[in-house]
Short mmCIF file of C-alpha atoms in Angstrom, two decimals:
data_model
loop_
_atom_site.label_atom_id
_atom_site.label_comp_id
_atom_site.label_asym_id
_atom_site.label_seq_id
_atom_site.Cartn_x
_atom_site.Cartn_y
_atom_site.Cartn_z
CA UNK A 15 0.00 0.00 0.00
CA UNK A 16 2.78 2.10 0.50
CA UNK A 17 4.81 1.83 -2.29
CA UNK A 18 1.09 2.62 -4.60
CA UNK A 19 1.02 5.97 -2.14
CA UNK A 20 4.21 6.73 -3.64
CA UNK A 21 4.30 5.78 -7.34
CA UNK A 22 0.88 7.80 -6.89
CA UNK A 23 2.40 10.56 -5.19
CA UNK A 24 5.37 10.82 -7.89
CA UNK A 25 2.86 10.72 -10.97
CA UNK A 26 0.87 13.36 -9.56
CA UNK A 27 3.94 15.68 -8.74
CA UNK A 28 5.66 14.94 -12.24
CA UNK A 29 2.01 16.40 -13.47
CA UNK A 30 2.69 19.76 -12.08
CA UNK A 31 6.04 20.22 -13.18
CA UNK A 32 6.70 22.38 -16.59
CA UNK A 33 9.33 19.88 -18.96
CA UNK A 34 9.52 22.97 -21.26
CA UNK A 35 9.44 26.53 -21.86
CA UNK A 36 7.74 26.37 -24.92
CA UNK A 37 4.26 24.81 -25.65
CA UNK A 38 4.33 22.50 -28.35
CA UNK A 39 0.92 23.48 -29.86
CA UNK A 40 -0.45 21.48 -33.34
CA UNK A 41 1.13 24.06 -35.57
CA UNK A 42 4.68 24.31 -33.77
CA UNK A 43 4.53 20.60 -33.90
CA UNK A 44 3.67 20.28 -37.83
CA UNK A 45 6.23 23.04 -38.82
CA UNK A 46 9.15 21.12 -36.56
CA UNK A 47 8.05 17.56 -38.56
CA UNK A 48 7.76 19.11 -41.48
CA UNK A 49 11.33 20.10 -41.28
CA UNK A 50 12.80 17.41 -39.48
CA UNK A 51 10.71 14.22 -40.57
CA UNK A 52 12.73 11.82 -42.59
CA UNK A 53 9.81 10.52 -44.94
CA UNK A 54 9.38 14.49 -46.11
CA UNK A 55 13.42 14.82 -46.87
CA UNK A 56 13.11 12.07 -48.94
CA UNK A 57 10.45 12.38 -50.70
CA UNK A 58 11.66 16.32 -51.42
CA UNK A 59 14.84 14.76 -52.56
CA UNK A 60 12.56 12.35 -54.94
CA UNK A 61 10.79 15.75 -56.41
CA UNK A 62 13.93 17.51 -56.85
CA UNK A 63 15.23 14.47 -59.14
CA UNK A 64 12.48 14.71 -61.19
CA UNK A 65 12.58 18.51 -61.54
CA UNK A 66 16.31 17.55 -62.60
CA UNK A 67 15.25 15.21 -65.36
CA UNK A 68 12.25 17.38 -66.80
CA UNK A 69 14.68 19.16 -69.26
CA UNK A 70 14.89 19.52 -73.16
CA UNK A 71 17.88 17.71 -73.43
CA UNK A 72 16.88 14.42 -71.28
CA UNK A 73 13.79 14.43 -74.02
CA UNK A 74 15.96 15.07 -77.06
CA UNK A 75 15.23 18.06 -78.10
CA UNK A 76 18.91 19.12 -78.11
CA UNK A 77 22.22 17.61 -80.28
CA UNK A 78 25.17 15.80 -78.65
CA UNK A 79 28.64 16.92 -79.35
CA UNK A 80 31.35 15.06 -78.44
CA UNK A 81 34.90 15.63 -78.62
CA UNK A 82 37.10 12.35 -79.14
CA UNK A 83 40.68 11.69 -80.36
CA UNK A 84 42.70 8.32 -80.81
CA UNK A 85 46.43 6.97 -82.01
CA UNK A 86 46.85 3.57 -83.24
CA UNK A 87 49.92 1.76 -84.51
CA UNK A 88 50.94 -1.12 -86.81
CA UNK A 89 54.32 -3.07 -86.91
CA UNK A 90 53.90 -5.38 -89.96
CA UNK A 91 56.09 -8.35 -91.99
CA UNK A 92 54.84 -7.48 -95.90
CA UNK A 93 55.81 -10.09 -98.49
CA UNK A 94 54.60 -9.15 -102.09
CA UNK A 95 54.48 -11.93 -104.33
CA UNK A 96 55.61 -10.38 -107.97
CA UNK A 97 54.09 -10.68 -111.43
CA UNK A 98 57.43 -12.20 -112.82
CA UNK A 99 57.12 -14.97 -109.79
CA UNK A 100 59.93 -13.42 -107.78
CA UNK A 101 58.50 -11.86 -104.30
CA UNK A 102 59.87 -8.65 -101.87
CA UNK A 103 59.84 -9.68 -98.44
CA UNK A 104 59.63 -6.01 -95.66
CA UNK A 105 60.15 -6.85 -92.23
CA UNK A 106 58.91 -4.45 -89.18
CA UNK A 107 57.10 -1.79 -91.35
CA UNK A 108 55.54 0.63 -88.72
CA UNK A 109 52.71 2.55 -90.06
CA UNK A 110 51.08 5.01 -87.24
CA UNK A 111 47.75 6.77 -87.38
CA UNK A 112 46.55 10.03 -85.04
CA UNK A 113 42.82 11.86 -84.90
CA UNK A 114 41.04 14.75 -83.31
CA UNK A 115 37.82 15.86 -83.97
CA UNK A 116 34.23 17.24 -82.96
CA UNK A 117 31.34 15.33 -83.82
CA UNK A 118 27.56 16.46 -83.40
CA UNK A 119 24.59 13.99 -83.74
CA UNK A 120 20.69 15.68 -83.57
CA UNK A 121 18.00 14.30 -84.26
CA UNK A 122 15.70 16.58 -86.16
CA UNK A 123 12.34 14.78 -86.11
CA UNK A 124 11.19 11.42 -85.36
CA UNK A 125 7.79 11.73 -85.41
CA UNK A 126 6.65 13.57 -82.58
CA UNK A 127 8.85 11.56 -80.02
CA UNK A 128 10.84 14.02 -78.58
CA UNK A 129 7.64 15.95 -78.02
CA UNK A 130 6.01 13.10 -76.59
CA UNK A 131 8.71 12.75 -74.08
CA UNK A 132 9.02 16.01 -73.20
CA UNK A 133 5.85 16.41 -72.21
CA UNK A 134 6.06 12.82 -70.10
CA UNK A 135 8.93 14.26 -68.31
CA UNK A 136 6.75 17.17 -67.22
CA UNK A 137 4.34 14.99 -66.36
CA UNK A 138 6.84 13.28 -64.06
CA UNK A 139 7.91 16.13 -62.53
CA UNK A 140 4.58 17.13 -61.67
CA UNK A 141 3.76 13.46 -60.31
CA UNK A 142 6.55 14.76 -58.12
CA UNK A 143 5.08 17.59 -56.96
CA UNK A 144 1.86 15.68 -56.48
CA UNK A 145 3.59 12.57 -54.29
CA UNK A 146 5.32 15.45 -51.84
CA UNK A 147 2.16 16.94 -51.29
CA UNK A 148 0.74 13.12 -50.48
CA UNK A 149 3.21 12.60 -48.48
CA UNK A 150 2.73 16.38 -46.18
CA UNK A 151 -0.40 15.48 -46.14
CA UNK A 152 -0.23 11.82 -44.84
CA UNK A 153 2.17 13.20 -42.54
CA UNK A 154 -0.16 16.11 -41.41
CA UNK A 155 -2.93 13.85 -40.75
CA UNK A 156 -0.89 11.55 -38.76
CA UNK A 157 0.43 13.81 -36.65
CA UNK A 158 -2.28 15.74 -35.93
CA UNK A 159 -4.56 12.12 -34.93
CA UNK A 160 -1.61 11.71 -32.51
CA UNK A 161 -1.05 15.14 -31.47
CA UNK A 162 -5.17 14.57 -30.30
CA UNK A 163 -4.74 11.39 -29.08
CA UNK A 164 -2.18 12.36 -26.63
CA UNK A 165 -4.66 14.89 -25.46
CA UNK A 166 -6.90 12.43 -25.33
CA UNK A 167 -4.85 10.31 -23.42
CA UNK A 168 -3.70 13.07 -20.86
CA UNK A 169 -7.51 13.71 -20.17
CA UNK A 170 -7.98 9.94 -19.47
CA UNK A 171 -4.91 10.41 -17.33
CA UNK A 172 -6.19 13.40 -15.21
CA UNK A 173 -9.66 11.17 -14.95
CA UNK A 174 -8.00 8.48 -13.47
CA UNK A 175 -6.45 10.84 -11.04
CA UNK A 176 -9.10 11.87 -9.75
CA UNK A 177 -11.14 8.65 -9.70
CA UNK A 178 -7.57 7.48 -7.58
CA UNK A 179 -8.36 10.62 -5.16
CA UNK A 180 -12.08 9.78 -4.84
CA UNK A 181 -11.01 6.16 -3.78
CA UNK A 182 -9.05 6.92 -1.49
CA UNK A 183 -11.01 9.62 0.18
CA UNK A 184 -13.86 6.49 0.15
CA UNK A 185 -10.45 4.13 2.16
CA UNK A 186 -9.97 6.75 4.56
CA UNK A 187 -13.38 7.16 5.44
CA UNK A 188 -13.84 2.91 5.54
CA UNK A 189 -11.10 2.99 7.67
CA UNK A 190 -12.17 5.54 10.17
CA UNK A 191 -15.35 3.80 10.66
CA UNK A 192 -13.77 0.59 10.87
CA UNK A 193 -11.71 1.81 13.82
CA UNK A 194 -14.13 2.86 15.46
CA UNK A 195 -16.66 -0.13 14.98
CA UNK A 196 -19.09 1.16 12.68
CA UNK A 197 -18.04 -0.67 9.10
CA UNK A 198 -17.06 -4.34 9.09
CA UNK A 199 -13.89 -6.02 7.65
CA UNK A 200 -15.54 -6.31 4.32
CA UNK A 201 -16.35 -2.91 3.81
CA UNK A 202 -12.58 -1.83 4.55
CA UNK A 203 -11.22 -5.01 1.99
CA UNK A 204 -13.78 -3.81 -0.72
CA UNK A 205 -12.41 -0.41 -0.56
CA UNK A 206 -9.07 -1.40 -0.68
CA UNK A 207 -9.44 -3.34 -3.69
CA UNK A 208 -11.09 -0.50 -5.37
CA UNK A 209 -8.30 1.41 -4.89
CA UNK A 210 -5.71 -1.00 -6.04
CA UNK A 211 -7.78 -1.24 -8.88
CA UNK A 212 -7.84 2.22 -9.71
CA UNK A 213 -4.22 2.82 -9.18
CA UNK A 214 -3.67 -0.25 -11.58
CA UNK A 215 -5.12 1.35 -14.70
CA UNK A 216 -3.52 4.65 -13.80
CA UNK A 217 -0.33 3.03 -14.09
CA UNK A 218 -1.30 1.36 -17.06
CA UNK A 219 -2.64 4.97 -18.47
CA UNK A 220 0.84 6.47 -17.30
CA UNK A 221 2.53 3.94 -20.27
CA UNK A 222 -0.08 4.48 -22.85
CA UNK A 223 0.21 8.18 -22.74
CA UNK A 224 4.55 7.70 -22.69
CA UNK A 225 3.94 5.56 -26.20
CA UNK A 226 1.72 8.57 -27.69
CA UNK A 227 4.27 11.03 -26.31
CA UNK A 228 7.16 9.39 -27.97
CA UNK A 229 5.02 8.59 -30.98
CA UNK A 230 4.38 12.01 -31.80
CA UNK A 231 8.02 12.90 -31.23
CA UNK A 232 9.06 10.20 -33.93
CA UNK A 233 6.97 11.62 -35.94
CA UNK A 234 9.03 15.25 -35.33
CA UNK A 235 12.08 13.51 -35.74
CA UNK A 236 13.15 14.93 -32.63
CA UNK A 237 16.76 13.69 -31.44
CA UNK A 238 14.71 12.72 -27.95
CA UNK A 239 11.76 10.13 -28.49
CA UNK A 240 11.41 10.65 -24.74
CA UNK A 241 11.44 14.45 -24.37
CA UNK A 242 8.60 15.63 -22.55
CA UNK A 243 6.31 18.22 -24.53
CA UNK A 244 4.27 21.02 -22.90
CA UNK A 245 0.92 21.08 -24.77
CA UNK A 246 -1.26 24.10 -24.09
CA UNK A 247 -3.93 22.01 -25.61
CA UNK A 248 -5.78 20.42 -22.87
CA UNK A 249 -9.26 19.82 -24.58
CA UNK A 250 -10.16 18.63 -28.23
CA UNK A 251 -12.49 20.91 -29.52
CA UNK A 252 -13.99 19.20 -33.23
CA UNK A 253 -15.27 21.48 -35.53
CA UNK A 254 -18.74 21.22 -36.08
CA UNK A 255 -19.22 23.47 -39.04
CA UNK A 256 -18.24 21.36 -41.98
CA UNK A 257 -20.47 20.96 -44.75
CA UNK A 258 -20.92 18.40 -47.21
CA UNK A 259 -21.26 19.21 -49.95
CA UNK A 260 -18.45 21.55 -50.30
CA UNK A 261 -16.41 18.76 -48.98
CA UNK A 262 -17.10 16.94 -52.04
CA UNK A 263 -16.81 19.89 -54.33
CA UNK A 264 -13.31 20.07 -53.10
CA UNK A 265 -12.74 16.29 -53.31
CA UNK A 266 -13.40 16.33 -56.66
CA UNK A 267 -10.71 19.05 -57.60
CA UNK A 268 -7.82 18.77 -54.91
CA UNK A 269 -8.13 15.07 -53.31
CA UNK A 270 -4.21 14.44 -54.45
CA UNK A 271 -4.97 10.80 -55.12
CA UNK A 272 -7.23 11.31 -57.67
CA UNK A 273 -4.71 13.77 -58.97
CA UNK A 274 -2.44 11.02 -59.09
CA UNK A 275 -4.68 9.17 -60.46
CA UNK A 276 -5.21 11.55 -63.82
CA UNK A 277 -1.95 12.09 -64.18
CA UNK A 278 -1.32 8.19 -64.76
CA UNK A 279 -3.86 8.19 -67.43
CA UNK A 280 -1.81 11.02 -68.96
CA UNK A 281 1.37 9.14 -68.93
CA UNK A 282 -0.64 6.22 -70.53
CA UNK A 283 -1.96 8.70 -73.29
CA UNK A 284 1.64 10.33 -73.65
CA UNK A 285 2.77 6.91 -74.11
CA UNK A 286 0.66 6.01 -76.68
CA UNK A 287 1.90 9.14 -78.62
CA UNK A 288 5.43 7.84 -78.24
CA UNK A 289 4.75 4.50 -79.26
CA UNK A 290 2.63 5.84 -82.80
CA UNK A 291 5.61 8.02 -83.36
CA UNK A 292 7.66 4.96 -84.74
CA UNK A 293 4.99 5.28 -87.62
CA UNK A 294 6.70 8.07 -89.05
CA UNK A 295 10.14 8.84 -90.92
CA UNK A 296 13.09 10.38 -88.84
CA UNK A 297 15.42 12.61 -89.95
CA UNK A 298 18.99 12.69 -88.18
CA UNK A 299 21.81 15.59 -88.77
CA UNK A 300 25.62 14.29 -88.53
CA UNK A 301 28.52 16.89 -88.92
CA UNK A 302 32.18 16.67 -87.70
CA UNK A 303 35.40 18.98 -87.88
CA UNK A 304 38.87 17.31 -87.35
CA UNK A 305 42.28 16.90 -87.85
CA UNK A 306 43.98 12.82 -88.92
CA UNK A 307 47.67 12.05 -89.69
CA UNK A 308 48.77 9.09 -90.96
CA UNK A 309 52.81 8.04 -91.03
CA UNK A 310 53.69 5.02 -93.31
CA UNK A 311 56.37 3.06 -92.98
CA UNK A 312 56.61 2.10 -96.78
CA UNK A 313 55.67 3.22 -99.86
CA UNK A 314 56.38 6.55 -101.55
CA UNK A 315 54.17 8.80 -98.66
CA UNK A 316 55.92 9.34 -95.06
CA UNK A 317 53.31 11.25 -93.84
CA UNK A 318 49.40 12.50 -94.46
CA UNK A 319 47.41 14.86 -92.70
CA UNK A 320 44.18 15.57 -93.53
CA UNK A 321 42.30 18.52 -91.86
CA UNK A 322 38.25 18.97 -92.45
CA UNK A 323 34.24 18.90 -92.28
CA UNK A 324 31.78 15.81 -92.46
CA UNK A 325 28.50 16.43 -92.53
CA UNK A 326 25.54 14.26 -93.56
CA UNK A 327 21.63 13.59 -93.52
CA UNK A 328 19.96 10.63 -92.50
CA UNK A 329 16.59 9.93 -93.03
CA UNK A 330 14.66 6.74 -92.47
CA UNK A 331 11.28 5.13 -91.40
CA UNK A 332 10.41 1.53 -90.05
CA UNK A 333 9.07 -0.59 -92.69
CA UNK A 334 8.23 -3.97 -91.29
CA UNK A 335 9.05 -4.82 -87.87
CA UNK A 336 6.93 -8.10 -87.47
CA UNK A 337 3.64 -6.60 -86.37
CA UNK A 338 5.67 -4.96 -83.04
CA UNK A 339 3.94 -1.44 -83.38
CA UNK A 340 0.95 -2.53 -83.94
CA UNK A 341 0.64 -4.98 -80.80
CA UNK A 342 2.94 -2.23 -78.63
CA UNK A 343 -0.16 0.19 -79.45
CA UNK A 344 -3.10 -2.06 -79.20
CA UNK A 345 -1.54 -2.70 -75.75
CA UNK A 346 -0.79 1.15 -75.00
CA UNK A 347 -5.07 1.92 -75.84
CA UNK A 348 -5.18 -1.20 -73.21
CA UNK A 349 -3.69 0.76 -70.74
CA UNK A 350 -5.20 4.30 -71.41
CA UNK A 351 -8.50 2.49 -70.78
CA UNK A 352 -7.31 0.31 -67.44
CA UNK A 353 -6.17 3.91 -66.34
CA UNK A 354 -9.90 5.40 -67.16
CA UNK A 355 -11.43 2.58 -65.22
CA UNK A 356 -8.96 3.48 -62.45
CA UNK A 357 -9.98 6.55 -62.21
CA UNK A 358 -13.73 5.74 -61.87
CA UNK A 359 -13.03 3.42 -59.57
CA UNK A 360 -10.80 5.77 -57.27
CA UNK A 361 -13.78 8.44 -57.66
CA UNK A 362 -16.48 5.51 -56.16
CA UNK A 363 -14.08 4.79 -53.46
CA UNK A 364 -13.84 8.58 -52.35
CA UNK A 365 -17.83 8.78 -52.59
CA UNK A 366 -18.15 5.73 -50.33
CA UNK A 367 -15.72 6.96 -48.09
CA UNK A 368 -16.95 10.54 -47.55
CA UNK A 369 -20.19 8.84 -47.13
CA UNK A 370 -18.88 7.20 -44.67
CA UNK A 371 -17.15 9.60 -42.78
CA UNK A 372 -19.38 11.97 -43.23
CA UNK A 373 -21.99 9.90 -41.01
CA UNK A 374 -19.14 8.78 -38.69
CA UNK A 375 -19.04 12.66 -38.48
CA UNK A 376 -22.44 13.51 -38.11
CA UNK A 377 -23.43 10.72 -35.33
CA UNK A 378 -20.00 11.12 -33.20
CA UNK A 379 -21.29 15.13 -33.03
CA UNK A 380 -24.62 13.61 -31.47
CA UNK A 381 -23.06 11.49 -29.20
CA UNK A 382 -20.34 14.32 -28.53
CA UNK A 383 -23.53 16.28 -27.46
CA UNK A 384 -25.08 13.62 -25.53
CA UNK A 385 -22.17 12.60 -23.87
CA UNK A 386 -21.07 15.87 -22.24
CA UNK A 387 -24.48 16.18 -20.87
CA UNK A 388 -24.65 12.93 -19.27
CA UNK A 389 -21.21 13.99 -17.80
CA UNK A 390 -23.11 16.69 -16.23
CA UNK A 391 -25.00 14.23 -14.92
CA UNK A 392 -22.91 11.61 -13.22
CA UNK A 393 -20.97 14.34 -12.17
CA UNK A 394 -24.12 15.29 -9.71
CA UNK A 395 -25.25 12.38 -8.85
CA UNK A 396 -21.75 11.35 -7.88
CA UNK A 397 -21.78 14.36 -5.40
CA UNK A 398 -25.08 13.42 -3.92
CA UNK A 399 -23.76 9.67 -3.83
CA UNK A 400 -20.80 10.94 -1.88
CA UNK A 401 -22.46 12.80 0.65
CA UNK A 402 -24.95 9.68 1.50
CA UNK A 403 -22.13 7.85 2.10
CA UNK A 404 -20.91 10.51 4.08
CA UNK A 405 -24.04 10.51 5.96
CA UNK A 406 -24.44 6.40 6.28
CA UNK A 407 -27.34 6.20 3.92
CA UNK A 408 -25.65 4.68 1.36
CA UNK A 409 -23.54 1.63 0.96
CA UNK A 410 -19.89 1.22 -0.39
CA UNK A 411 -20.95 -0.53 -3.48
CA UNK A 412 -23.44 1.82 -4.48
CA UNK A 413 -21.55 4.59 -4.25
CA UNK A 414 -18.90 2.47 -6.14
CA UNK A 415 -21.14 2.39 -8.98
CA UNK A 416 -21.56 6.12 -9.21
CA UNK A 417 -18.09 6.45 -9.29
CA UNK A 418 -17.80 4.29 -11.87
CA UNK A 419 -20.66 5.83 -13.48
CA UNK A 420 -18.83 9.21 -13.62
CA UNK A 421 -15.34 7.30 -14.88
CA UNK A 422 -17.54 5.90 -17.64
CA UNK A 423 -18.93 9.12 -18.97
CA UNK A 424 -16.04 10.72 -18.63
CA UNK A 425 -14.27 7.98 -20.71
CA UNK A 426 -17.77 8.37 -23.11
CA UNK A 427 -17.51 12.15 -23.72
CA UNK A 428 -13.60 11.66 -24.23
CA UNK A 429 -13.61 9.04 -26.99
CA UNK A 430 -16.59 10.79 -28.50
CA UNK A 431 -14.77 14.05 -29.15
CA UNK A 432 -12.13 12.51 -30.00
CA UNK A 433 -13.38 10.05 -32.68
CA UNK A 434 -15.18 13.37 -33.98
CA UNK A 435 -11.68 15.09 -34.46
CA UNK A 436 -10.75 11.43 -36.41
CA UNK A 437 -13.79 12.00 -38.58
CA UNK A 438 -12.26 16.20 -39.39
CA UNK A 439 -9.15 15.04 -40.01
CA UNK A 440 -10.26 12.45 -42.18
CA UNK A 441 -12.50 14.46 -44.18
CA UNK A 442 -10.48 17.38 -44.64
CA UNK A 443 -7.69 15.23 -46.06
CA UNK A 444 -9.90 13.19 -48.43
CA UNK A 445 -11.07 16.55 -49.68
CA UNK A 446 -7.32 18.26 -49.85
CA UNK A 447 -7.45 20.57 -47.32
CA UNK A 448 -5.54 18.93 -44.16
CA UNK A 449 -2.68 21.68 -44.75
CA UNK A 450 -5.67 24.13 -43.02
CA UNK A 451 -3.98 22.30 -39.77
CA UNK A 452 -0.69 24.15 -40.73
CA UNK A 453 -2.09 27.34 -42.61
CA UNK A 454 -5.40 27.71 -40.79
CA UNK A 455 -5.65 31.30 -42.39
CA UNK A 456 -5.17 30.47 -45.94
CA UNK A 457 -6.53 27.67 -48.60
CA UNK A 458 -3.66 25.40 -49.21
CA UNK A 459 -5.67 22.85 -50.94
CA UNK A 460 -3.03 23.33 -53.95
CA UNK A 461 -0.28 23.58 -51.88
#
């Protein structure tokens, strides 16, 4: 009993006691993971590689020059066989060759290719753009559900508190009468074991709200998982003003996955561009400017050097190439219509699920509602409870039920506010405007 009085006694003096100067509200806590959170940095990183690769060259709209030179030697035995049947035999004849020279390659059309690609690659780059704001937002909404549920958590702490305090005002009362003959043996056990029972599952509590606490400081990427954070926020407050249909409205224009989503079936389209762009001719410019000796180790030259331009036109198309285009496009039309039936699909799955949160919404509001007025009212008749007992008119386990009464609506009214914020968070992602978390004065739904 003594060691609960002071694992109780520490808890409730650690409660008091200010870990930070700063309060860690929602916002400071989103602009510190934003920063710091390692899923963000890479998936920036990711964006900038595509923003790196969304350039004319990379789609071919430019010509490669290249600057090359080379030396190559021959030592050689020459026999010559002559016409009068007499032959000259040359032994160790070293002939040596040198170059230098520019070369530029271009292609100048090949059917609408390079365009094609050129306009996947921004496509790319904008899938970028579009998978770092999935990400923010992922990250937003998960931090924010644990940023609440460590509220939540705290609350259920401070409620367990106090049902601890109420038990063991009920003990020292059982025990007073009991020493003086007026409550049996029973009555004093009973209470006891109530209030082992409630200091149990404030222990318990005193772990689950250390896992949120170091959950949402993962999710910061703070150096300290265990560093204690002093939220301001000591109630969850859900908005009740949100309205459907301009939930939807938004859904249909900013929810990033079905941005995703469109942008696939304009790869598949670009794709299928490319691919009929091998029905046409291509024309390809060659040119070169360089300087080639040549030293011979026979004959009547010792040296040649030859100093010039190349230059040449190529032009070509694909005649047969055993049916290849043709099945390589028929597959390509495939895929722009498996990416149209995507999308429809994606756009049923975000009605049924703002259906469903919506009414998760809706009826957690209601019991939100309900819930704090029946705290009002275990609340009093715990008090009255409390002073029949006081008064002998009322017996341990009654009074025991009112307490637990109160615990229970108290644990009610929590969850239900709580699973209301859920239901916000949810919907204002699905309809692309979670960032209002971060930028509460300002529509970031394109962020």
């Amino acid at each position: 009993m003594k060691r609960i009085y002071m694992i109780l006694g520490i808890t409730l003096l650690s409660s008091t006691v200010l870990f930070s100067q700063n309060d860690y509200n929602l916002r400071k806590c989103l602009e510190i993971g934003l920063d710091r959170n390692y899923s963000i940095r890479i998936v920036q990183n990711e964006q900038q590689i595509t923003n790196n690769n969304a350039t004319l060259g990379n789609a071919g709209y430019l010509p490669t020059v290249d600057l090359s030179s080379g030396f190559t030697g021959n030592v050689d035995n020459i026999k010559k066989d002559q016409a009068d049947g007499t032959f000259e035999t040359t032994n160790g004849v070293n002939s040596e060759a040198a170059n230098v020279g520019v070369n530029l390659n271009w292609t100048i059309f090949d059917g609408f290719g390079i365009q094609a690609e050129y306009a996947r690659l921004k496509e790319l780059q904008q899938m970028g753009e579009l998978n770092t704001r999935l990400t923010i937002e992922d990250f937003v909404a998960n931090l924010a559900s644990e940023y609440y549920n460590l509220i939540r958590q705290k609350i259920r702490l401070k409620n367990l508190r106090s049902a601890v305090a109420l038990s063991k005002e009920r003990l020292r009362i059982v025990e007073e009468r009991y020493y003086i003959g007026s409550m049996s043996r029973l009555d004093l056990q009973q209470a006891k074991v109530d209030f082992n029972a409630d200091s149990s599952q404030l222990i318990t509590q005193l772990e689950t709200v250390h896992t949120s606490r170091t959950r949402l400081n993962q999710l910061m990427a703070l150096d300290n998982v265990e560093q204690e954070l002093h939220i301001p926020d000591s109630l969850i407050t859900p908005n009740p003003f949100l309205d459907e249909a301009e939930l939807w409205n938004h859904t249909m224009t900013n929810n990033v996955s079905l941005l995703i989503s469109q942008k696939d079936r304009s790869l598949s389209e670009i794709d299928y561009k490319k691919l009929k762009s091998r029905n046409y001719p291509y024309v390809k410019l060659n040119a070169g400017y360089g300087y080639t000796a040549n030293w011979y180790g026979t004959g009547s030259t010792d040296l040649q050097k030859r100093l010039g331009l190349n230059y040449g036109v190529t032009v070509g198309i694909s005649i047969f190439d055993g049916f290849n285009r043709r099945r390589e496009q028929r597959n390509a039309r495939i895929q722009i219509k498996n990416q149209e039936l995507r999308l429809e699909e994606l756009e049923l799955g975000l009605k049924t699920d703002m259906s469903n949160f919506w009414m998760a919404y809706k009826n957690n509001l209601e019991l939100w509602k309900l819930e704090k007025e029946n705290l009002i009212v275990a609340q009093e008749n715990y008090s009255i409870a409390l002073e029949r007992y006081k008064l002998g008119e009322l017996s341990g386990i009654e009074l025991r039920e009112a307490q637990n009464s109160l615990l229970e609506a108290e644990e009610r009214q929590s969850i239900a506010e709580y699973n209301t914020k859920l239901c916000e968070i949810s919907l204002l992602q699905l309809s692309g405007q979670i960032l209002t978390y971060l930028y509460p004065e300002e529509d970031k739904a394109s962020y």
